[in-house]
Amino acid sequence: MNEVLAEIYSTILPSAPYIIAAYALIWLALLVYVFIVMRGMKKSEAQMAVLEEALAERNAKTAR
């Protein structure tokens, strides 16, 4: 192996577990964020459906 490559690999390889852990942590944080946002959107959609139903009932009563 080339001496320069051996020096580069000896410098980089010890830090590989930290790099892998950092990427895993970033992906985990991203997945948690997406899960939280999706849950919030579902709650908002449910609330909008309730409001639309109430508005439709109100409009039906006033139209009579």
mmCIF file of C-alpha atoms in Angstrom:
data_model
loop_
_atom_site.group_PDB
_atom_site.id
_atom_site.type_symbol
_atom_site.label_atom_id
_atom_site.label_comp_id
_atom_site.label_asym_id
_atom_site.label_seq_id
_atom_site.Cartn_x
_atom_site.Cartn_y
_atom_site.Cartn_z
ATOM 1 C CA MET A 1 0.000 0.000 0.000
ATOM 2 C CA ASN A 2 1.148 3.510 -0.719
ATOM 3 C CA GLU A 3 2.628 5.275 2.330
ATOM 4 C CA VAL A 4 0.412 8.307 1.823
ATOM 5 C CA LEU A 5 -2.724 6.161 1.691
ATOM 6 C CA ALA A 6 -1.622 4.249 4.770
ATOM 7 C CA GLU A 7 -1.216 7.519 6.652
ATOM 8 C CA ILE A 8 -4.617 8.785 5.475
ATOM 9 C CA TYR A 9 -6.373 5.553 6.433
ATOM 10 C CA SER A 10 -4.678 5.458 9.831
ATOM 11 C CA THR A 11 -5.956 8.988 10.435
ATOM 12 C CA ILE A 12 -9.507 8.461 9.146
ATOM 13 C CA LEU A 13 -10.390 4.921 10.227
ATOM 14 C CA PRO A 14 -10.294 5.527 13.995
ATOM 15 C CA SER A 15 -12.969 8.206 13.588
ATOM 16 C CA ALA A 16 -15.256 6.033 11.433
ATOM 17 C CA PRO A 17 -17.489 4.880 14.338
ATOM 18 C CA TYR A 18 -18.135 8.502 15.287
ATOM 19 C CA ILE A 19 -19.069 9.397 11.717
ATOM 20 C CA ILE A 20 -21.414 6.417 11.483
ATOM 21 C CA ALA A 21 -22.977 7.318 14.840
ATOM 22 C CA ALA A 22 -23.451 10.929 13.730
ATOM 23 C CA TYR A 23 -25.211 9.856 10.529
ATOM 24 C CA ALA A 24 -27.401 7.426 12.476
ATOM 25 C CA LEU A 25 -28.310 10.168 14.945
ATOM 26 C CA ILE A 26 -29.195 12.576 12.147
ATOM 27 C CA TRP A 27 -31.417 9.975 10.448
ATOM 28 C CA LEU A 28 -33.088 9.140 13.745
ATOM 29 C CA ALA A 29 -33.765 12.812 14.460
ATOM 30 C CA LEU A 30 -35.181 13.259 10.956
ATOM 31 C CA LEU A 31 -37.492 10.252 11.328
ATOM 32 C CA VAL A 32 -38.725 11.480 14.725
ATOM 33 C CA TYR A 33 -39.368 14.937 13.255
ATOM 34 C CA VAL A 34 -41.325 13.486 10.319
ATOM 35 C CA PHE A 35 -43.353 11.307 12.700
ATOM 36 C CA ILE A 36 -44.218 14.298 14.897
ATOM 37 C CA VAL A 37 -45.190 16.434 11.893
ATOM 38 C CA MET A 38 -47.370 13.659 10.436
ATOM 39 C CA ARG A 39 -49.120 13.174 13.771
ATOM 40 C CA GLY A 40 -49.804 16.893 14.012
ATOM 41 C CA MET A 41 -51.165 16.967 10.466
ATOM 42 C CA LYS A 42 -53.543 14.105 11.234
ATOM 43 C CA LYS A 43 -54.844 15.981 14.285
ATOM 44 C CA SER A 44 -55.288 19.141 12.225
ATOM 45 C CA GLU A 45 -57.129 17.251 9.486
ATOM 46 C CA ALA A 46 -59.458 15.704 12.064
ATOM 47 C CA GLN A 47 -60.177 19.123 13.563
ATOM 48 C CA MET A 48 -60.855 20.585 10.113
ATOM 49 C CA ALA A 49 -63.265 17.745 9.358
ATOM 50 C CA VAL A 50 -65.165 18.465 12.582
ATOM 51 C CA LEU A 51 -65.287 22.173 11.756
ATOM 52 C CA GLU A 52 -66.468 21.501 8.193
ATOM 53 C CA GLU A 53 -69.229 19.263 9.520
ATOM 54 C CA ALA A 54 -70.311 21.871 12.066
ATOM 55 C CA LEU A 55 -70.279 24.573 9.397
ATOM 56 C CA ALA A 56 -72.345 22.407 7.050
ATOM 57 C CA GLU A 57 -74.905 21.789 9.818
ATOM 58 C CA ARG A 58 -75.033 25.495 10.620
ATOM 59 C CA ASN A 59 -75.523 26.395 6.958
ATOM 60 C CA ALA A 60 -78.252 23.762 6.634
ATOM 61 C CA LYS A 61 -80.110 25.210 9.638
ATOM 62 C CA THR A 62 -79.876 28.797 8.392
ATOM 63 C CA ALA A 63 -80.956 27.842 4.872
ATOM 64 C CA ARG A 64 -84.334 26.595 6.106
#
